[in-house]
Coordinates of C-alpha atoms in Angstrom, one line a residue:
X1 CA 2.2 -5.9 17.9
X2 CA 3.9 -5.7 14.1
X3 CA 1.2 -8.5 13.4
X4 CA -1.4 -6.3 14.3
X5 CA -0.7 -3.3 13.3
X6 CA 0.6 -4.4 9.7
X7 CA -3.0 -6.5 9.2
X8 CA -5.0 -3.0 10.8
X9 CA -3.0 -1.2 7.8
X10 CA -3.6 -3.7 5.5
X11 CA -7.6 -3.3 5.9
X12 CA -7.1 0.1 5.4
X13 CA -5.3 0.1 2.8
X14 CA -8.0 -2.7 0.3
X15 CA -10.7 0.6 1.9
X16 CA -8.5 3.1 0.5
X17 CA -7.5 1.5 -2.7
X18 CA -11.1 0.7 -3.6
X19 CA -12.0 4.1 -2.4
X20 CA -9.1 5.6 -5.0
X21 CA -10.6 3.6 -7.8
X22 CA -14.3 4.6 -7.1
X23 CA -13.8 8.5 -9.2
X24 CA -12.4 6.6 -12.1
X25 CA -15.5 4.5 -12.7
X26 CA -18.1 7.4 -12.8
X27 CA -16.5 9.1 -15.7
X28 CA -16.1 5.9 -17.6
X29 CA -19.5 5.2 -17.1
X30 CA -20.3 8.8 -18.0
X31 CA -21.6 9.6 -14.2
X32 CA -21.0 12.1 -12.1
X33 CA -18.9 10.9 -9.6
X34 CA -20.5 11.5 -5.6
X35 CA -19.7 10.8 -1.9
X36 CA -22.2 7.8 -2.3
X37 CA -21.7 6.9 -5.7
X38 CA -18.1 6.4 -5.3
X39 CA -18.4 4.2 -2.1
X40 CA -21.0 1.9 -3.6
X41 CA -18.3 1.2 -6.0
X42 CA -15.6 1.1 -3.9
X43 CA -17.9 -2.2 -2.4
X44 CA -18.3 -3.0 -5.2
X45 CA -14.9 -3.4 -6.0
X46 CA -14.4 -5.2 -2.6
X47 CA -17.6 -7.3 -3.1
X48 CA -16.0 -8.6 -6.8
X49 CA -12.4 -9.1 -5.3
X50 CA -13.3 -11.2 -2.5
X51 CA -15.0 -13.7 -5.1
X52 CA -11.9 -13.8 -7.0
X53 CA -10.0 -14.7 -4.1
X54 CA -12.4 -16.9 -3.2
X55 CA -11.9 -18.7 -6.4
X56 CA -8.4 -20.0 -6.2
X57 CA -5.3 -18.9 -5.9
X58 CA -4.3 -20.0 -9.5
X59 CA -6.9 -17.3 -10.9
X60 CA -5.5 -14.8 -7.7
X61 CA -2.3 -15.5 -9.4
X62 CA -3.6 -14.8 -13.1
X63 CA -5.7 -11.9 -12.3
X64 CA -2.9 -10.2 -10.4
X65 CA 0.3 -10.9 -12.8
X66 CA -2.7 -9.2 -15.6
X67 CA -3.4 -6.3 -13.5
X68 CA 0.6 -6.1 -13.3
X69 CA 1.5 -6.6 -17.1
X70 CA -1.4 -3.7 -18.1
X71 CA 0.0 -1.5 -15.1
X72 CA 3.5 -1.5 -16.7
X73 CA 2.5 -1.4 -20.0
X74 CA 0.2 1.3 -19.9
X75 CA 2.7 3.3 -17.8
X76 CA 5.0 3.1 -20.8
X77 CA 2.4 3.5 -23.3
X78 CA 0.9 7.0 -21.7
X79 CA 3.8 8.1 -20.2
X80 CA 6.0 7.9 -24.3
X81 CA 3.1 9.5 -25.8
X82 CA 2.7 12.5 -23.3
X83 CA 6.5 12.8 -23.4
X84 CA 6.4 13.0 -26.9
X85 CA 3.2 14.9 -28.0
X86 CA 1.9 16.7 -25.3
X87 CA 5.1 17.9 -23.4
X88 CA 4.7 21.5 -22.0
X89 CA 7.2 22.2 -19.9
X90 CA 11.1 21.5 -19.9
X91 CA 12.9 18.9 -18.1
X92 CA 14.6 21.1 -15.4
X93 CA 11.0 21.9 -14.2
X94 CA 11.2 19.4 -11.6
X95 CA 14.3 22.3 -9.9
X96 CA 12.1 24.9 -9.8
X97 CA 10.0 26.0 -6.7
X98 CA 7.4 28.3 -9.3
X99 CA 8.1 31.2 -6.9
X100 CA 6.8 29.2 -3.8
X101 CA 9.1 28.1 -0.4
X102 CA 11.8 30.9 -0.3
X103 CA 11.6 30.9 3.4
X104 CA 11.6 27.1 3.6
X105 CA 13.9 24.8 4.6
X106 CA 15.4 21.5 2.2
X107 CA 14.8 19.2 4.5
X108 CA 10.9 19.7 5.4
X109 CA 10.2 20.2 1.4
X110 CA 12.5 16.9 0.4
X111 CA 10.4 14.8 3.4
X112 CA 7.4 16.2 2.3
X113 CA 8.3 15.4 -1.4
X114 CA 8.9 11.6 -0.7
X115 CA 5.9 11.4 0.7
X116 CA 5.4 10.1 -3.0
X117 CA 7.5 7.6 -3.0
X118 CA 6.4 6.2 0.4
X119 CA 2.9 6.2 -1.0
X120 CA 4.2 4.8 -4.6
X121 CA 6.3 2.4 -3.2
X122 CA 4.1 0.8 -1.4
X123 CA 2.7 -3.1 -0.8
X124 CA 6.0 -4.9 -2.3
X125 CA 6.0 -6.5 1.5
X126 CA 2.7 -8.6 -0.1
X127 CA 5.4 -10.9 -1.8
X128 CA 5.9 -12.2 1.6
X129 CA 2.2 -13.1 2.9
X130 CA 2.4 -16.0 0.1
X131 CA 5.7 -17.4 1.4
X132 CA 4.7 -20.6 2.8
X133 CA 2.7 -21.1 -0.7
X134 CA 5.8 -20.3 -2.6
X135 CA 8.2 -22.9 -3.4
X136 CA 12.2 -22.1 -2.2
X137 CA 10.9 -18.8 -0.9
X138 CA 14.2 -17.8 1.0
X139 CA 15.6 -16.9 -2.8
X140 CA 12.1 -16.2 -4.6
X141 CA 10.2 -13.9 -2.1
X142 CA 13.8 -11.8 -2.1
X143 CA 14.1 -11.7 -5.4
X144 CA 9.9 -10.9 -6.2
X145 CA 10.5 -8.0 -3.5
X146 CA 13.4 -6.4 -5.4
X147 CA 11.8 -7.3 -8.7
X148 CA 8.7 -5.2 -7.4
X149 CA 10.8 -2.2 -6.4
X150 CA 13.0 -1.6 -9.1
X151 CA 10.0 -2.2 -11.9
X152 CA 7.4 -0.6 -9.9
X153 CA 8.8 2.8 -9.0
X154 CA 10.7 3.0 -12.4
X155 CA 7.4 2.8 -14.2
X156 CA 5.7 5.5 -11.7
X157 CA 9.1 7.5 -11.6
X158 CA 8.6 7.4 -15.4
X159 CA 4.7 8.2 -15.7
X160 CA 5.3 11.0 -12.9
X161 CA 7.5 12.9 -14.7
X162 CA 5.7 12.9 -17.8
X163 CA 2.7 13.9 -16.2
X164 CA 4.5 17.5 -14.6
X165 CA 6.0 17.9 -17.9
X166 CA 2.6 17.7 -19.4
X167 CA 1.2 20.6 -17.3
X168 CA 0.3 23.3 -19.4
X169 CA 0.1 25.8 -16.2
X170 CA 2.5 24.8 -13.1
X171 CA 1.9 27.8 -10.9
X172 CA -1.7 27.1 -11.5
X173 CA -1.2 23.7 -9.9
X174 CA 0.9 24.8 -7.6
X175 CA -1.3 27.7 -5.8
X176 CA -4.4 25.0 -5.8
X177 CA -6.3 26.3 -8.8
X178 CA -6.0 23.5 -10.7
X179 CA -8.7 20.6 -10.0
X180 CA -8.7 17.4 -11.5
X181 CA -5.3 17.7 -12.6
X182 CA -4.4 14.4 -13.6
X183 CA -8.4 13.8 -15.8
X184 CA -7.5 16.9 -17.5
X185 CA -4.3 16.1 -18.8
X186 CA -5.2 12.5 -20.5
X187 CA -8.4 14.2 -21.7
X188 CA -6.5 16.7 -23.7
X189 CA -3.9 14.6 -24.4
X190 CA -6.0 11.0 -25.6
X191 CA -9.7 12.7 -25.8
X192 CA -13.2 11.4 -24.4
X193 CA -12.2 7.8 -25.9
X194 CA -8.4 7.6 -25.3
X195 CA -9.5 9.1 -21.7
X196 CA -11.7 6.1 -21.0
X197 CA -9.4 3.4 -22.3
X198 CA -6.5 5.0 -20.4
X199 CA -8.7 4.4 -17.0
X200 CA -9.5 1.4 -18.0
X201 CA -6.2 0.3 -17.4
X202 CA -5.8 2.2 -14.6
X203 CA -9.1 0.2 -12.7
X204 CA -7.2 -3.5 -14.1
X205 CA -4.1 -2.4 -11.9
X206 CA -6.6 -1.2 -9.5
X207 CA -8.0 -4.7 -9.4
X208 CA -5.0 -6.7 -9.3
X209 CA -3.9 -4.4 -6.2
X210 CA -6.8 -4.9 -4.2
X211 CA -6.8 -8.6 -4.7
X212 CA -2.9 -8.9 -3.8
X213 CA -4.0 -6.6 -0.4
X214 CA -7.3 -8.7 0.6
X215 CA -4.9 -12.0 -0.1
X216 CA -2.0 -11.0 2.4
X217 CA -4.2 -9.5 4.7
X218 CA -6.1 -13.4 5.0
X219 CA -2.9 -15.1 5.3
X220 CA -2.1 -12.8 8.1
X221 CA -5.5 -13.5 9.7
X222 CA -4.8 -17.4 9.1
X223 CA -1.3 -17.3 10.4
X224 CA -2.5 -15.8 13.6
X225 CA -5.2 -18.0 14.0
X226 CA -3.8 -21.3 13.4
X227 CA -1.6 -20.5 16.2
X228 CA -4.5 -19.5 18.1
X229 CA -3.5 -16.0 18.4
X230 CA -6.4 -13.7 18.1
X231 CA -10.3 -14.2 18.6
X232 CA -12.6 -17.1 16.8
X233 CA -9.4 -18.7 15.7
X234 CA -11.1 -21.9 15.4
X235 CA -13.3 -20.4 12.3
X236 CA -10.6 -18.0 11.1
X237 CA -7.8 -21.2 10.9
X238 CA -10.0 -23.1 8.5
X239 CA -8.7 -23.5 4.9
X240 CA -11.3 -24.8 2.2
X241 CA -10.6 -28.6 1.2
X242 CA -12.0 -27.3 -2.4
X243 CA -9.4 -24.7 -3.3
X244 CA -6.9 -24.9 -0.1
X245 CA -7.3 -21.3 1.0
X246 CA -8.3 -19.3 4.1
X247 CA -12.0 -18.7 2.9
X248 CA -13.4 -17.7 6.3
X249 CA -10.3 -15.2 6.7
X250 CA -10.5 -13.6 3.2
X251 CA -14.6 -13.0 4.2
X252 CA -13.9 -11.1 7.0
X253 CA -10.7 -9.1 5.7
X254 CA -13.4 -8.2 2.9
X255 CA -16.2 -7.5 5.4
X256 CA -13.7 -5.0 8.1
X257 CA -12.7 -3.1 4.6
X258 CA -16.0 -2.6 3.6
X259 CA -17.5 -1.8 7.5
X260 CA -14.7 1.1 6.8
X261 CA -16.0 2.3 3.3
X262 CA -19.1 2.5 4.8
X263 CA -18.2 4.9 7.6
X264 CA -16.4 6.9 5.1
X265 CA -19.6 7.1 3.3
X266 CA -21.4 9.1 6.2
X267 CA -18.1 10.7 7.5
X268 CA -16.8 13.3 5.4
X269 CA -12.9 13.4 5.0
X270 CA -12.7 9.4 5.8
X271 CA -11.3 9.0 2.8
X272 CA -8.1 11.0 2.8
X273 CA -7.6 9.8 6.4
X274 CA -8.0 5.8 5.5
X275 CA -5.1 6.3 3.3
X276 CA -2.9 8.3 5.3
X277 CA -3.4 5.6 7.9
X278 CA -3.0 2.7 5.5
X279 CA 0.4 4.2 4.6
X280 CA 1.6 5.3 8.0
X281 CA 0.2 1.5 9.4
X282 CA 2.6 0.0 7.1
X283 CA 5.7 2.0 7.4
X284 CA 5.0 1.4 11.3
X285 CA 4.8 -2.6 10.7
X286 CA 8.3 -2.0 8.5
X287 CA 9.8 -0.3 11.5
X288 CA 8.9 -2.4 14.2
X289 CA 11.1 -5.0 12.0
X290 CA 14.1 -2.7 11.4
X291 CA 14.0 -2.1 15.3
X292 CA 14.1 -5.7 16.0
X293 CA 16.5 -6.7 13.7
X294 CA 18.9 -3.7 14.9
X295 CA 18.2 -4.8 18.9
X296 CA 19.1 -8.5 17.2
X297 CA 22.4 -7.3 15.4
X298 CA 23.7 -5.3 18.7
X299 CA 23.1 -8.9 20.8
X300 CA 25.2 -10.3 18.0
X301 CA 22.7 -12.1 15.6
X302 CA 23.9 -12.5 11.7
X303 CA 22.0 -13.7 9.0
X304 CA 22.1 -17.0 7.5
X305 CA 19.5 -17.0 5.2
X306 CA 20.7 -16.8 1.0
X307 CA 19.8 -13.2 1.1
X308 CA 22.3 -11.1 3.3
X309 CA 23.8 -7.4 3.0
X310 CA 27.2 -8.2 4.0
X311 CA 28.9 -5.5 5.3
X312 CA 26.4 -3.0 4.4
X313 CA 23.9 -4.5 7.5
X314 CA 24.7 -1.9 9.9
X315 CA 24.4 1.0 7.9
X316 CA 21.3 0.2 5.8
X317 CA 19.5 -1.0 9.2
X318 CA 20.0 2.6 10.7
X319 CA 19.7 4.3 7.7
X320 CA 16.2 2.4 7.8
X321 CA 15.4 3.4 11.1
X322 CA 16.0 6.9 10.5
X323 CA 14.5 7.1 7.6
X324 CA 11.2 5.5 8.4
X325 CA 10.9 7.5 11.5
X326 CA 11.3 11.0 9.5
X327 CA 8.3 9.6 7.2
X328 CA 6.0 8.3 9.9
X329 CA 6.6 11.6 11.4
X330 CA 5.6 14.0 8.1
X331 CA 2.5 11.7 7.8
X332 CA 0.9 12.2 11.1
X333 CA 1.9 16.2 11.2
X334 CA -1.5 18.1 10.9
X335 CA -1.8 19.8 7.7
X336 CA -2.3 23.3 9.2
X337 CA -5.4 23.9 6.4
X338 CA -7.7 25.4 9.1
X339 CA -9.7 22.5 9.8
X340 CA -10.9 21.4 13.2
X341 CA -8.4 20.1 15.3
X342 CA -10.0 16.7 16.0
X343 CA -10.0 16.7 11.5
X344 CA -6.5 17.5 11.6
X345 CA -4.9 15.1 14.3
X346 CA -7.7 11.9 12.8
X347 CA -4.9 10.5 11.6
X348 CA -2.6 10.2 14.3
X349 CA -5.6 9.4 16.4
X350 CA -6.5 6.6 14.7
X351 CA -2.9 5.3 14.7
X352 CA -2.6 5.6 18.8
X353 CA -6.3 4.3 18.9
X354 CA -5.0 0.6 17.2
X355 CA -1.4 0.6 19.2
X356 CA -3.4 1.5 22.0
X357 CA -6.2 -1.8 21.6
X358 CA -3.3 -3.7 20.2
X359 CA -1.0 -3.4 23.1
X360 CA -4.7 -3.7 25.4
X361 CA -5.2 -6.7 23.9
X362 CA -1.4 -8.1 24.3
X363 CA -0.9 -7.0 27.7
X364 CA -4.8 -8.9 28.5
X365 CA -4.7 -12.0 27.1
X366 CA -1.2 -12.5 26.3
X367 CA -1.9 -13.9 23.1
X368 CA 2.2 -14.7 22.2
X369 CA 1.8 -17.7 24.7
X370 CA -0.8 -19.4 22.6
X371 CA 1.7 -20.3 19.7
X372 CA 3.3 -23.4 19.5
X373 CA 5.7 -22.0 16.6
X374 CA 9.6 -21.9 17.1
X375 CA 11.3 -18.8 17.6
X376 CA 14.4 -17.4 16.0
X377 CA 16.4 -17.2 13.0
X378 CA 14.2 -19.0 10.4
X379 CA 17.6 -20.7 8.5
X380 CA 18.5 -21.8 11.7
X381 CA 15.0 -23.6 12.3
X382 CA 14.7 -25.2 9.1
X383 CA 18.1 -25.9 7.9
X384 CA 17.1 -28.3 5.3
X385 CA 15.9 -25.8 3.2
X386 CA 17.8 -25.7 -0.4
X387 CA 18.9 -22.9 -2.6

């Protein structure tokens, strides 16, 4: 049920990441960016990735680390010279509430403030996917995780605050009158050219993310069906003699994501709601994890693998739980704008909708039986594995 789930989320989330990218190529081409407009590119983007995977994984691997080395760099680049030049507003701005929430409570407006980090720190799981392609991956995939974390959010940590210090108006922003936020800042800050070069970057790291995505979503799809797991696993297990990877899987994870940026093309608000469910899907895979590995720790299971937490297990495993509950939880609460209730709950619907077919499916044909692989603590099963 993780399994299915996690892959669900991860279709949604190479929609909705090629769906985010689509506004930034209309201005760069000097178009005006539209409903259709932007999901034509948006295939676009999903057509052109899917070739690139298709390639090899060595130009996967180049493409990617690229798409990484302009994200960072460009984070540091805009985020100095905003900081430096174009800084309206004072540091301590991040305390202030600009007049809004004095009947709130802390708790709702700190969930509902890491919703950005749940939705910036977000597909360092991917790491993972490529572990039977990594060499030693019991101290590499550990280490590319943390690497991903602590370089990832510092850069966005970095480039968020000098956006909100770059606001000229905040109580503009904060009451909604304020569109476009983000365009209008680097526009006055960098100009018409700067602008464009600045999104430039921006569609690279774009790039690189939707090609890491549509890559662990086919090795999910390949695991699965070389152990015969889910439907057409005949077709889906292949893996090219040419380039060694799973070409029939990384056709259809690009086909389902583009079946859904087609429906959000004639359904208005699809967009918002793929990726709210992309993020929610994930964060659900994550938990199903924490909960088995806290049902494994109360019937006495420890960790042999190279990377362990010691004596901090415990706590960070139900600190885990917990939190990833509380942000599963903010995500699916309607957002009380007004809208149709069926609008408002599409998100939560669609959620119960794929736990609802996934555990239809399970229950039906008991696909779990089908798999011939071993069970249990993977250092336990392959314990000639070296450091």
């Amino acid at each position: 049920m993780a399994g299915w789930i996690y892959g669900w989320a991860l279709f949604a989330s190479i929609a909705a990441v090629s769906a985010g990218a689509a506004p930034f190529v209309a201005p760069l081409l000097g178009m005006r960016a539209t409903p259709l407009s932007s999901g034509l590119v948006a295939l676009a983007l999903v057509f052109i990735t899917t070739l690139i995977n298709l390639s090899s994984t060595k130009l996967l691997g180049r493409v990617a680390m690229f798409g990484f080395v302009c994200e960072i760099i460009g984070a540091l680049v805009v985020g100095t010279f905003l900081l430096v030049f174009h800084r309206h507003q004072p540091f301590n701005i991040v305390f202030h509430t600009a007049g809004h929430g004095a009947k709130g409570h802390y708790s709702t407006a700190f969930l509902s403030a890491a919703i950005v980090g749940l939705f910036t720190c977000y597909g360092f799981e991917a790491c993972g996917d490529v572990a039977e392609e990594t060499p030693n991956p019991s101290v590499a995939i550990p280490r590319a995780m943390k690497s991903t974390i602590y370089i990832g959010m510092s850069a966005s940590i970095f480039v968020c605050l000098a956006l909100i210090l770059s606001v000229p108006d905040i109580g503009a922003v904060v009451s909604g009158q304020s569109s476009n936020l983000i365009e209008n800042i680097l526009s006055d800050a960098f100009g018409t050219l700067g602008t464009k070069l600045v999104v430039l970057v921006v569609l690279v790291s774009f790039l690189s993310c939707i090609l890491s995505l549509q890559a662990a979503a086919s090795r999910l799809l390949h695991a699965y069906a070389r152990d015969g797991m889910i439907v057409a696993s005949p077709w889906l297990g292949r893996v090219s003699d040419k380039h060694r990877i799973p070409a029939n899987a990384l056709l259809l994870s690009g086909i389902i994501a583009a079946g859904i940026l087609i429906a959000g093309i004639f359904f208005s608000n699809t967009v918002g709601t793929i990726v709210s469910f992309a993020v929610v899907g994930i964060y659900a895979g994550f938990q199903m994890v924490v909960i088995g590995a806290l049902f494994a720790r109360r019937c006495g299971w420890k960790a042999n693998g190279s990377f362990q937490l010691g004596y901090w297990a415990w706590p960070v495993n139900i600190l885990a739980l917990l939190w990833g509950i509380a942000a599963i939880a903010q995500m699916l609460r309607p957002s009380g704008d007004g809208a149709s209730w069926y609008v408002s709950w599409a998100m939560a619907l669609i959620f119960l909708a794929v736990i609802l077919c996934g555990a239809a499916y399970m229950l039906v044909f008991r696909p779990y039986t089908s798999s011939t692989a071993p069970a249990g603590d993977a250092w336990q099963l392959m314990p000639t594995d070296k450091k």
